[in-house]
Coordinates of C-alpha atoms in Angstrom, one line a residue:
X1 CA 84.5 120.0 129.4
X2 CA 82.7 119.6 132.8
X3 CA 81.9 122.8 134.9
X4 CA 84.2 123.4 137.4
X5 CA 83.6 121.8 141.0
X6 CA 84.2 123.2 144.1
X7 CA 87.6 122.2 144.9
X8 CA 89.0 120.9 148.2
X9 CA 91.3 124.0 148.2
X10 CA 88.5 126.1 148.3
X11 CA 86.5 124.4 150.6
X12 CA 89.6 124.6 153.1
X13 CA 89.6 128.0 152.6
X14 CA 86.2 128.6 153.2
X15 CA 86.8 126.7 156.4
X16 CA 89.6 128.8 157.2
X17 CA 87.1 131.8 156.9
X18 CA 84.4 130.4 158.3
X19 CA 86.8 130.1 161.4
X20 CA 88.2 133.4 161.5
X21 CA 84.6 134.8 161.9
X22 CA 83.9 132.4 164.7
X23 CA 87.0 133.2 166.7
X24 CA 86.2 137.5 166.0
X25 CA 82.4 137.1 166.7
X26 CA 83.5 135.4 169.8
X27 CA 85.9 137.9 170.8
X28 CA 83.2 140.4 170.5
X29 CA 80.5 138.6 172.4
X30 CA 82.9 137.8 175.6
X31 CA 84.6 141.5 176.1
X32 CA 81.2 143.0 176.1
X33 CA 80.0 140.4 178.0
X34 CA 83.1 140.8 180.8
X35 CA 82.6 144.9 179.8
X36 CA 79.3 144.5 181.6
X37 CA 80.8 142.7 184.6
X38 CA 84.0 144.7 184.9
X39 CA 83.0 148.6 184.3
X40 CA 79.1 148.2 184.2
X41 CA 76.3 148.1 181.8
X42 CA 76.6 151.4 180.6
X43 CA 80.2 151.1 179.6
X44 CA 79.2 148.3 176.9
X45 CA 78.6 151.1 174.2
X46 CA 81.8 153.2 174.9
X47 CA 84.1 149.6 175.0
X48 CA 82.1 148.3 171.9
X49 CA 82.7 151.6 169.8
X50 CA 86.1 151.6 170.7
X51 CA 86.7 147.8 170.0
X52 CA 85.2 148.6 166.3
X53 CA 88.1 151.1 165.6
X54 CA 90.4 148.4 166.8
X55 CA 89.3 145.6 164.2
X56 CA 89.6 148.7 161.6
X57 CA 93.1 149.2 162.6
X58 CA 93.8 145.9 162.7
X59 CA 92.4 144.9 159.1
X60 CA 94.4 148.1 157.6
X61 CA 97.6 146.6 159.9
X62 CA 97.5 143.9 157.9
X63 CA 97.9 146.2 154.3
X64 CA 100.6 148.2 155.9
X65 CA 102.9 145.2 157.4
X66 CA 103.0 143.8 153.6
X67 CA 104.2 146.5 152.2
X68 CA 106.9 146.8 155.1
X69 CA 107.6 143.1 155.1
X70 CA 109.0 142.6 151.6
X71 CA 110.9 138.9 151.7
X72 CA 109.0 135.8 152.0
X73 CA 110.7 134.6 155.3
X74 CA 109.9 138.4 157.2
X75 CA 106.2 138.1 156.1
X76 CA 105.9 134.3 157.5
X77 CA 108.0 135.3 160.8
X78 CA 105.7 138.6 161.6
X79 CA 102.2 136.3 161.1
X80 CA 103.5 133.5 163.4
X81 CA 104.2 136.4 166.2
X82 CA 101.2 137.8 165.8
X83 CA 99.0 135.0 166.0
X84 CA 101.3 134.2 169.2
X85 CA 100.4 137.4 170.3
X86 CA 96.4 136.7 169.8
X87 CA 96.4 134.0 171.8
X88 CA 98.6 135.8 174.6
X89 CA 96.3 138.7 174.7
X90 CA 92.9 136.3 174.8
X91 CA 94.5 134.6 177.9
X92 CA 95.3 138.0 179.7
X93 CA 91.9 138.8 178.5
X94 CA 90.6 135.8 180.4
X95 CA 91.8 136.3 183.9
X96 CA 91.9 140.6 183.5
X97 CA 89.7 141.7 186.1
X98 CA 91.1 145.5 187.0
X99 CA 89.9 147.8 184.4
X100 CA 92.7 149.2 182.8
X101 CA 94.2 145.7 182.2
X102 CA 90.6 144.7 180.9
X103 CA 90.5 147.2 178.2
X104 CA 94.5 147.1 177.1
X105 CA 93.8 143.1 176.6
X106 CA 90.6 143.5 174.6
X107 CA 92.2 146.5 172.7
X108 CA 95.1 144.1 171.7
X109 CA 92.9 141.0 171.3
X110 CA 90.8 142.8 168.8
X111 CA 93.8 144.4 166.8
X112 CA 95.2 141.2 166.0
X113 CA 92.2 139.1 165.4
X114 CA 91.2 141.8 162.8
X115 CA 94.7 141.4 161.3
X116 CA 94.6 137.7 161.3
X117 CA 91.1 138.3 159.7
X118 CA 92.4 140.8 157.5
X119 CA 95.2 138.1 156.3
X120 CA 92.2 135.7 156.2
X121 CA 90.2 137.7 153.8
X122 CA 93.4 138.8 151.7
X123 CA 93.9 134.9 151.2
X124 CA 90.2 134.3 150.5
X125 CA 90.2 136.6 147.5
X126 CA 92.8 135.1 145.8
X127 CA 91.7 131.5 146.5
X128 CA 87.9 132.5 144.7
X129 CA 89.2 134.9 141.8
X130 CA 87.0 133.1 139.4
X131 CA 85.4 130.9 141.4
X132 CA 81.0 130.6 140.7
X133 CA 80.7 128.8 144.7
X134 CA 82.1 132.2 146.4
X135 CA 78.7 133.4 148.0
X136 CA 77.6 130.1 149.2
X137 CA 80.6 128.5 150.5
X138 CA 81.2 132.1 152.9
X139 CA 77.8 132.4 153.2
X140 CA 77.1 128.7 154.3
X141 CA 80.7 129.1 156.6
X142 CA 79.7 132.1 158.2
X143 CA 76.1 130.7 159.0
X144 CA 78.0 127.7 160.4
X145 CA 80.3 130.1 162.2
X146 CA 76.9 131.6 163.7
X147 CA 75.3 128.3 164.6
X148 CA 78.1 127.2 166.6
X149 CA 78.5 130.4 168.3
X150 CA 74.8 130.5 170.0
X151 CA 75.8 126.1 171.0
X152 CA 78.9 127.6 172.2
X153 CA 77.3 130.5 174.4
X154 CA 74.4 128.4 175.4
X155 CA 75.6 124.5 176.5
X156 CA 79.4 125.4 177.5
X157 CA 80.8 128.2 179.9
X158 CA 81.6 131.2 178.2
X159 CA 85.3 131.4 179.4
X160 CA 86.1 128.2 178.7
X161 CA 84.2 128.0 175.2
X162 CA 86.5 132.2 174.3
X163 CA 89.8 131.0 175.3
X164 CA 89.6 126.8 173.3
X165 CA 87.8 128.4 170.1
X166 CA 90.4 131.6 169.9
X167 CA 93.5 129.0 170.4
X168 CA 91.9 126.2 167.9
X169 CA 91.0 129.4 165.5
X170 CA 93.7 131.3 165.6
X171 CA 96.4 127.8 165.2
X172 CA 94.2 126.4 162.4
X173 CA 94.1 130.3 160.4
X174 CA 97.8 130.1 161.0
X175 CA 98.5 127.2 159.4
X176 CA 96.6 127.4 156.6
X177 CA 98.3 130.2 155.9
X178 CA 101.7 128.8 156.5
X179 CA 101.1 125.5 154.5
X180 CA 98.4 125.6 152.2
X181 CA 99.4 125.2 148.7
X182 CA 98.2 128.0 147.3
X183 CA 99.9 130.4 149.7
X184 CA 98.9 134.2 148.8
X185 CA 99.9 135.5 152.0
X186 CA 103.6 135.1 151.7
X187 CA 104.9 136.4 148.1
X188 CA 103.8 138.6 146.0
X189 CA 101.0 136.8 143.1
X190 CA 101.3 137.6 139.3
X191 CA 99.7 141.2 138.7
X192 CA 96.9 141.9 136.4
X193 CA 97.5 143.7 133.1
X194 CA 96.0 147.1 133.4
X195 CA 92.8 146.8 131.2
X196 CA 91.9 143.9 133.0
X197 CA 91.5 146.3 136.6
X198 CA 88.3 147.1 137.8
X199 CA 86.5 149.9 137.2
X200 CA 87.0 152.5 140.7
X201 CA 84.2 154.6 140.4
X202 CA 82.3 151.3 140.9
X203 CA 84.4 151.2 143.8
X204 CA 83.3 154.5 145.4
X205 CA 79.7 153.9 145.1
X206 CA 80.4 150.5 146.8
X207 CA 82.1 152.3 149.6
X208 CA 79.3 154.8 149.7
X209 CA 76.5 152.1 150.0
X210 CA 78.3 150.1 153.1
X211 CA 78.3 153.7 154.9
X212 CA 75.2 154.0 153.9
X213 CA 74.1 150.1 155.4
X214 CA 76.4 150.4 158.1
X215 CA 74.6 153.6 159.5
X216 CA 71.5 151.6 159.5
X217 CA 73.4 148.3 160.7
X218 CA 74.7 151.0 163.6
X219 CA 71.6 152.8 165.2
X220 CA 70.2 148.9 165.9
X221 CA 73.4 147.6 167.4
X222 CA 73.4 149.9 169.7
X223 CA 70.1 149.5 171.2
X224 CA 70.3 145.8 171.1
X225 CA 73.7 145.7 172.5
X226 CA 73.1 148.1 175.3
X227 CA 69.6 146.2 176.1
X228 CA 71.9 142.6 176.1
X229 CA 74.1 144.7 179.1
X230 CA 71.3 145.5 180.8
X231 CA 69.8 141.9 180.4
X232 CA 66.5 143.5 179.2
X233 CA 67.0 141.4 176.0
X234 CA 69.6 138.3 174.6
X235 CA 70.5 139.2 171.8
X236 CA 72.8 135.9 171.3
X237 CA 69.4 133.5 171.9
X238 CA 67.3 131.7 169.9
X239 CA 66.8 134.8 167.6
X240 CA 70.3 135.0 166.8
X241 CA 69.3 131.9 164.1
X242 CA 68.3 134.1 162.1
X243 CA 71.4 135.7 161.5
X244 CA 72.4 132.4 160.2
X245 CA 69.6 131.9 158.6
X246 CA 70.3 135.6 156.2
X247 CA 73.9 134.7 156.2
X248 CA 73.1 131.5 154.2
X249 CA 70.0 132.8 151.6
X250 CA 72.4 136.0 150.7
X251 CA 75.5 133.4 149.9
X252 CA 73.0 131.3 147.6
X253 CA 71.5 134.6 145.9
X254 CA 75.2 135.6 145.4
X255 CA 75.9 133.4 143.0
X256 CA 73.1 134.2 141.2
X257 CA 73.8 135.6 137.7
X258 CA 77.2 137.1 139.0
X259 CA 76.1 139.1 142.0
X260 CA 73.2 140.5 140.2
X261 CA 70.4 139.7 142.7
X262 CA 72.2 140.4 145.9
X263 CA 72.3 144.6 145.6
X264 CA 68.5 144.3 145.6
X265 CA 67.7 141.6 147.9
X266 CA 69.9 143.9 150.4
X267 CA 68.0 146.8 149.6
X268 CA 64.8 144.8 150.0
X269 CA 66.0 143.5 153.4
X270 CA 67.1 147.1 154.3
X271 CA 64.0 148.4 154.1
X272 CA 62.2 145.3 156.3
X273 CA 64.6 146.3 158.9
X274 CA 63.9 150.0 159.0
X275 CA 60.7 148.5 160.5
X276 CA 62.3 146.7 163.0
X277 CA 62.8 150.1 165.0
X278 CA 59.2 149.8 166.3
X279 CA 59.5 147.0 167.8
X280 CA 62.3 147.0 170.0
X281 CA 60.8 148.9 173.1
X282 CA 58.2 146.5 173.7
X283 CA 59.5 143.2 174.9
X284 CA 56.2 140.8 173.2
X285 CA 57.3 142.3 170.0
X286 CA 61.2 142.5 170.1
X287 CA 61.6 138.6 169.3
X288 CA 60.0 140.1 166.1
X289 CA 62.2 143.4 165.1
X290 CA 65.4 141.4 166.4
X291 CA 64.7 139.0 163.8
X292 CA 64.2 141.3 161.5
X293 CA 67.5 142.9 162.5
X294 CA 69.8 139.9 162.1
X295 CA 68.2 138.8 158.8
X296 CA 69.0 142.4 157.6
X297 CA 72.5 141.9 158.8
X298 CA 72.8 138.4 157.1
X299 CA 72.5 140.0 153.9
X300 CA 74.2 143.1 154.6
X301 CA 77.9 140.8 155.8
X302 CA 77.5 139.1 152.7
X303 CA 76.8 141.9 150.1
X304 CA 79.9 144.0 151.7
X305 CA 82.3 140.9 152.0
X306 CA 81.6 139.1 148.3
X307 CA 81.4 142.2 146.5
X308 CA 85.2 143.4 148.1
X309 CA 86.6 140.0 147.3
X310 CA 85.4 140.1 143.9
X311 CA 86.6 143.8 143.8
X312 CA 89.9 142.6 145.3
X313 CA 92.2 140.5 143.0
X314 CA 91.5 143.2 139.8
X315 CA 93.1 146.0 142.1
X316 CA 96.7 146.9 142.8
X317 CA 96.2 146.5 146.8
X318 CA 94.5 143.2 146.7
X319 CA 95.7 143.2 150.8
X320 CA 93.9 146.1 151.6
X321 CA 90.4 145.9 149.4
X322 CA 89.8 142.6 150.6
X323 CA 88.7 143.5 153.4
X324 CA 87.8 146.9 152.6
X325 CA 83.7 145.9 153.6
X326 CA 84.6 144.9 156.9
X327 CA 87.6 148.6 157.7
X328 CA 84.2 151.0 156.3
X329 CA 81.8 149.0 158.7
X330 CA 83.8 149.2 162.1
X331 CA 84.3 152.6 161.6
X332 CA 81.0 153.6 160.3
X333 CA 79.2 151.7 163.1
X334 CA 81.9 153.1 165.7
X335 CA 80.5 156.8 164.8
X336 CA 77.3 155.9 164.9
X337 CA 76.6 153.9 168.3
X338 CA 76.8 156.1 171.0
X339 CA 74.7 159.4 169.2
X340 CA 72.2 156.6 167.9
X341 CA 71.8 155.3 171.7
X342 CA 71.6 159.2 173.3
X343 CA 68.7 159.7 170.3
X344 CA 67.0 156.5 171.5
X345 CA 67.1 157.4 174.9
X346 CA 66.1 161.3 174.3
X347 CA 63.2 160.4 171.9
X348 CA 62.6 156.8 171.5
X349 CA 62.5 154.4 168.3
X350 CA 60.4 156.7 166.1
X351 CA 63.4 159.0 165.1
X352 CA 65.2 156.2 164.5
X353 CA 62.9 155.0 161.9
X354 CA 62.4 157.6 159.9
X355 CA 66.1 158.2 159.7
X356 CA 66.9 154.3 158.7
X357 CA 63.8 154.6 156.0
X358 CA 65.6 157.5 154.7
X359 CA 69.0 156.0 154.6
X360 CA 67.4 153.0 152.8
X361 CA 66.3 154.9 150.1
X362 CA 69.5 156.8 149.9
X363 CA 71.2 153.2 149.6
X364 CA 68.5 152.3 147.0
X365 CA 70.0 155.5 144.7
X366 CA 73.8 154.7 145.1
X367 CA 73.3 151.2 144.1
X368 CA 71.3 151.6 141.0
X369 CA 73.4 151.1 138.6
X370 CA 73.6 147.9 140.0
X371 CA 70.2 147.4 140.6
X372 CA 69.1 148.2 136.6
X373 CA 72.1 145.6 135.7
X374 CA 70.2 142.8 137.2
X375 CA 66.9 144.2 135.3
X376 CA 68.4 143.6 132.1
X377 CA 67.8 140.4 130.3
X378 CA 70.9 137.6 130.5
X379 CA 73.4 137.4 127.6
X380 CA 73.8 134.0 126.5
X381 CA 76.5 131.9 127.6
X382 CA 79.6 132.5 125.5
X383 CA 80.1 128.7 123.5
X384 CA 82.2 128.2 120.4
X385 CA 81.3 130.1 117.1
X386 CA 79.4 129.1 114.4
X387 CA 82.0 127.0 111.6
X388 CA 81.2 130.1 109.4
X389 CA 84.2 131.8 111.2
X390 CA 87.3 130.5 112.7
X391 CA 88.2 130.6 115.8
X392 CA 92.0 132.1 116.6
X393 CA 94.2 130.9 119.0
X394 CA 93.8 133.5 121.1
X395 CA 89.8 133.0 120.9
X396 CA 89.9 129.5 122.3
X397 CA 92.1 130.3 124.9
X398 CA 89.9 132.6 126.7
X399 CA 87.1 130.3 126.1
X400 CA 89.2 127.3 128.1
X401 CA 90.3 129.6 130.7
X402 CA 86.5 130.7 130.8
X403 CA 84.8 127.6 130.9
X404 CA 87.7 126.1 133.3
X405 CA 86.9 129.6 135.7
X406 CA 90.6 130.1 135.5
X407 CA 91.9 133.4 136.7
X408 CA 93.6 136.2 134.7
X409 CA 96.9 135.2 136.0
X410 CA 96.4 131.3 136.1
X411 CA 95.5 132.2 132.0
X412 CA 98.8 133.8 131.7
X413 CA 100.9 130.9 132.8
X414 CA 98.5 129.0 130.9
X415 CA 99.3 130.2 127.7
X416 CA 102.8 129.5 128.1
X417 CA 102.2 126.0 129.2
X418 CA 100.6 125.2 126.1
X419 CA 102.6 127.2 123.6
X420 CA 105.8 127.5 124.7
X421 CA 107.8 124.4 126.1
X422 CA 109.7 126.7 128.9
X423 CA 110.1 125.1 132.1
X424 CA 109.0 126.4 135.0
X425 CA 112.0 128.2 136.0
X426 CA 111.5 130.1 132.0
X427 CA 108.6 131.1 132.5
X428 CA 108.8 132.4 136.4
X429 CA 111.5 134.5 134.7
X430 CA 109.5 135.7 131.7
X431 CA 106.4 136.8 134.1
X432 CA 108.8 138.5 136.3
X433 CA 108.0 136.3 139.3
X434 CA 109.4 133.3 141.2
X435 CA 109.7 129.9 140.6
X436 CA 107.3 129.0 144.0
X437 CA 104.7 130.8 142.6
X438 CA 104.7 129.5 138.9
X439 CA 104.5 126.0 140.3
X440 CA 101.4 127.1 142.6
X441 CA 99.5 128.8 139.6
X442 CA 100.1 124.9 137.7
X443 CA 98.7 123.4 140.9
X444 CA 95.2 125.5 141.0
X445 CA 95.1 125.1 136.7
X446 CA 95.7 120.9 137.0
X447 CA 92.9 121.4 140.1
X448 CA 90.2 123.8 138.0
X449 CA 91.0 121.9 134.3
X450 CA 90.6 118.4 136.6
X451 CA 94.2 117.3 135.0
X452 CA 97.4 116.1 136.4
X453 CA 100.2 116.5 134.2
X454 CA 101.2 119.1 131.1
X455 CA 100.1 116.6 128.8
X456 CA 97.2 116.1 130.0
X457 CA 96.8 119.9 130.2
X458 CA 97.4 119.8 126.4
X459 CA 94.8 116.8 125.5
X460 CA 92.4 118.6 127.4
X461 CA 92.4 121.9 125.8
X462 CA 93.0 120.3 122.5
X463 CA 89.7 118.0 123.1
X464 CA 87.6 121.4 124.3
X465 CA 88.6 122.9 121.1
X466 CA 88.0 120.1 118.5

C-alpha cells in the first residue's frame, strides 16, 4: 500500500484558502490605506481595532447562520447572497469618500469576508481530517497569498488591484463551495462517535496560548500600522517577504511528527520577536525588528490555524472551531492596539519589551504539555503484528483506514463497503444521513485508497492485509 498523496481535492482546497487570505489581507491593507486618506493618520488605529471585531463577528456569523439555516437549498441560497453582498460592499468601498459611508462599507466588507473565510476554514477542516500535507499546503498557500500581495501593492494601483482580487476571490471561494465534490458547507457530515472527540481541556490551553500570542502579535501591530499611516515606515515592502518566508518554514515544521515541533518553534520565534521592540524607533534598525516581527507572525498564523483545524472535525461545532484561531486573534488584538500604541507613545519601546518577554514566557508555561510531548522519543510506526497473534477484523481495518489517512467517518462507511453489500441508499439510512453525502465519503475513500470501484476497494484491502 503506497502512502497517501496529496490529492487534487486537497490541493483545490488549499487554493481556495490560499485565496480567501489574499482577498481578507487585501481588504485590510486598502481600508487602512483609504482610512489614512479619508479621516487621517491617526484614525488608522481606531478603524483597524474596530475592523478586527468585524472579522470576529463575521467568522462567528458563519457558526450561527448554520445552525439557523437547516435544509441544504437555505444554506446554498444565504452563501450566494452573501458573497453578492461582499462584492457589493468592496465596490461602495471603492468609490466611498464621505466618512460615514467609508466606515459603513469597510464595516460590511470585513463582516462578510470573515464569514466567507469562516465558511472557507469550516470547509478546509473537513477536506484535511487526516490528511499528513495540512501545514505545508496552508502554509505554502498563504505564503503565496503573501507574495502576491506585496506584487499586487507594488507593480499595480491599489484600487484597481482591491476591487479585481476581492471579485476573482470571492467568485472562485464561492464556487468551490457550491461545486466541489466534497461539499461540507451544505449538509450536515457523519458525526464522530463520542470517544473519538477531542480532549477540551486541550482546547482551553490552546485558546489560552493564542491570547497569550495575540497580545504579543498586538502591541507590534500597532506601532507598525500606525508608523505605515504616518509613512514613517512600509510595512507592506520588501520586509513583508518575510512574512512569507515564516508562513512557509511553520507549514513544513507542521507536519513534522504530528504538530510536535510547531508549539516550540513558535515559542522560539516568540521570544526573537520580543526583541524586535528595540528596534522599531530607529529607522537603520527597523528593516531588522520588522523582520523579526513578520517571521514571528508566520509562525504564530500557522500554529493558531493548523492546530484549530486539527481540533475541528473531532468537536461537535466543527463550523465554529475551525476558525476558532482566527475569532480569539481579532479580538485579542482589537483590545490590545490602541492601549499598546498610548504606552508607546507615553514611554517608548522599552515597556513594551519587557511586557512581550513576559508574555512569552507565560506562553512557554501554557503550552508545555505540548512542548514535553515533542521531547519524548517517537513510537514506532504501527505495521502488522507478528504471525504469533492474529489479527481481527476489526484490527486490520483500522490499520487500512490508518495507512490510507482515512478519516473516522470515511472508516465508518468503510466498513460497511466491505462487509456488508448495502447500497448506498442502505447505508445513508443505517448512519442516519443522506444518500449525497454517503456517495461523497465513497468519492474521498476511492481518492485516498487510489481505487475506483467497490471491487477494487475490496482487492485492495484484501491485498494490504495478506
Amino acid at each position: 500500500m503506497k502512502r497517501q498523496k496529496i490529492t487534487s481535492s486537497e490541493l483545490l482546497c488549499a487554493i481556495c484558502f490560499a485565496l480567501c487570505f489574499f482577498a481578507f489581507m487585501l481588504t485590510e491593507a486598502f481600508i487602512n490605506e483609504r482610512c489614512a486618506v479619508i479621516l487621517g493618520s491617526s484614525a488608522v488605529n481606531p478603524v483597524y481595532t474596530f475592523g478586527l471585531v468585524c472579522t470576529g463577528l463575521g467568522f462567528l456569523s458563519f457558526s450561527l447562520l448554520r445552525r439557523l439555516c437547516k435544509k441544504e437549498k437555505s444554506r446554498k441560497t444565504a452563501q450566494t447572497i452573501l458573497g453578492i453582498l461582499c462584492i457589493g460592499a468592496a465596490v461602495v468601498l471603492l468609490f466611498a469618500n464621505q466618512p460615514a459611508l467609508f466606515l459603513t462599507s469597510s464595516s460590511a466588507a470585513l463582516l462578510l469576508t470573515g464569514h466567507i473565510s469562516g465558511c472557507v476554514y469550516y470547509n478546509t477542516a473537513m477536506y484535511f481530517a487526516g490528511s499528513r500535507y495540512t501545514g505545508r499546503l496552508i502554509g505554502t498557500g498563504m505564503g503565496a497569498a503573501i507574495l502576491l500581495q506585496f506584487v499586487v501593492q507594488n507593480l499595480i494601483p491599489q484600487s484597481v488591484a482591491f476591487i479585481i482580487s476581492i471579485i476573482f476571490s470571492v467568485a472562485f471561494v464561492m464556487y468551490f463551495i457550491m461545486k466541489a465534490p466534497k461539499d461540507w458547507i451544505l449538509e450536515n457530515p457523519l458525526p464522530y462517535s463520542s470517544e473519538t472527540r477531542k480532549d477540551f481541556k486541550k482546547a482551553l490551553l490552546l485558546i489560552v496560548a493564542v491570547v497569550l500570542m495575540s497580545l504579543v502579535a498586538g502591541m507590534i501591530d500597532s506601532v507598525l500600522t500606525a508608523f505605515n499611516a504616518e509613512k514613517s515606515y512600509d510595512i507592506y515592502g520588501g520586509v513583508r517577504l518575510f512574512y512569507a518566508l515564516g508562513l512557509i518554514l511553520a507549514g513544513f515544521l507542521a507536519d513534522i511528527r504530528e504538530r510536535k515541533y510547531l508549539p516550540l518553534s513558535t515559542v522560539c520565534t516568540i521570544l526573537l520577536s520580543s526583541v524586535c521592540m528595540f528596534f522599531l524607533s530607529d529607522e537603520v534598525s527597523y528593516f531588522a525588528g520588522t523582520a523579526l516581527m513578520y517571521l514571528y507572525s508566520g509562525f504564530y498564523v500557522i500554529f493558531f490555524t493548523v492546530m484549530f483545524l486539527d481540533f475541528a472535525p473531532k468537536s461537535s461545532r466543527p463550523e465554529l472551531w475551525a476558525g476558532m484561531g482566527r475569532i480569539v486573534r481579532s479580538f485579542t488584538v482589537a483590545a490590545t492596539v490602541l492601549p499598546a500604541f498610548n504606552i508607546y507613545g507615553a514611554v517608548g519601546n522599552t515597556v513594551l519589551a519587557v511586557v512581550s518577554c513576559l508574555l512569552s514566557i507565560l506562553i512557554l508555561l501554557v503550552l508545555l504539555p505540548y512542548l514535553s510531548s515533542a521531547a519524548v522519543s517517537p513510537k514506532p510506526t504501527e505495521e502488522l503484528p507478528s504471525e504469533s497473534r492474529e489479527l481481527s477484523p476489526q484490527e486490520r481495518l483500522k490499520l487500512y483506514a490508518r495507512r490510507c489517512s482515512l478519516t473516522p467517518r470515511e472508516t465508518e462507511v468503510l466498513e460497511k463497503l466491505l462487509t456488508t453489500e448495502d447500497g448506498v441508499q442502505e447505508i445513508a439510512d443505517s448512519l442516519y444521513i443522506s444518500r449525497r453525502m454517503v456517495q461523497r465519503y465513497i468519492s474521498s475513500i476511492y481518492e485516498k485508497t487510489e481505487t475506483k470501484t467497490r471491487l477494487g476497494l475490496f482487492q485492495s484491502y484484501m491485498n494490504f492485509t495478506e
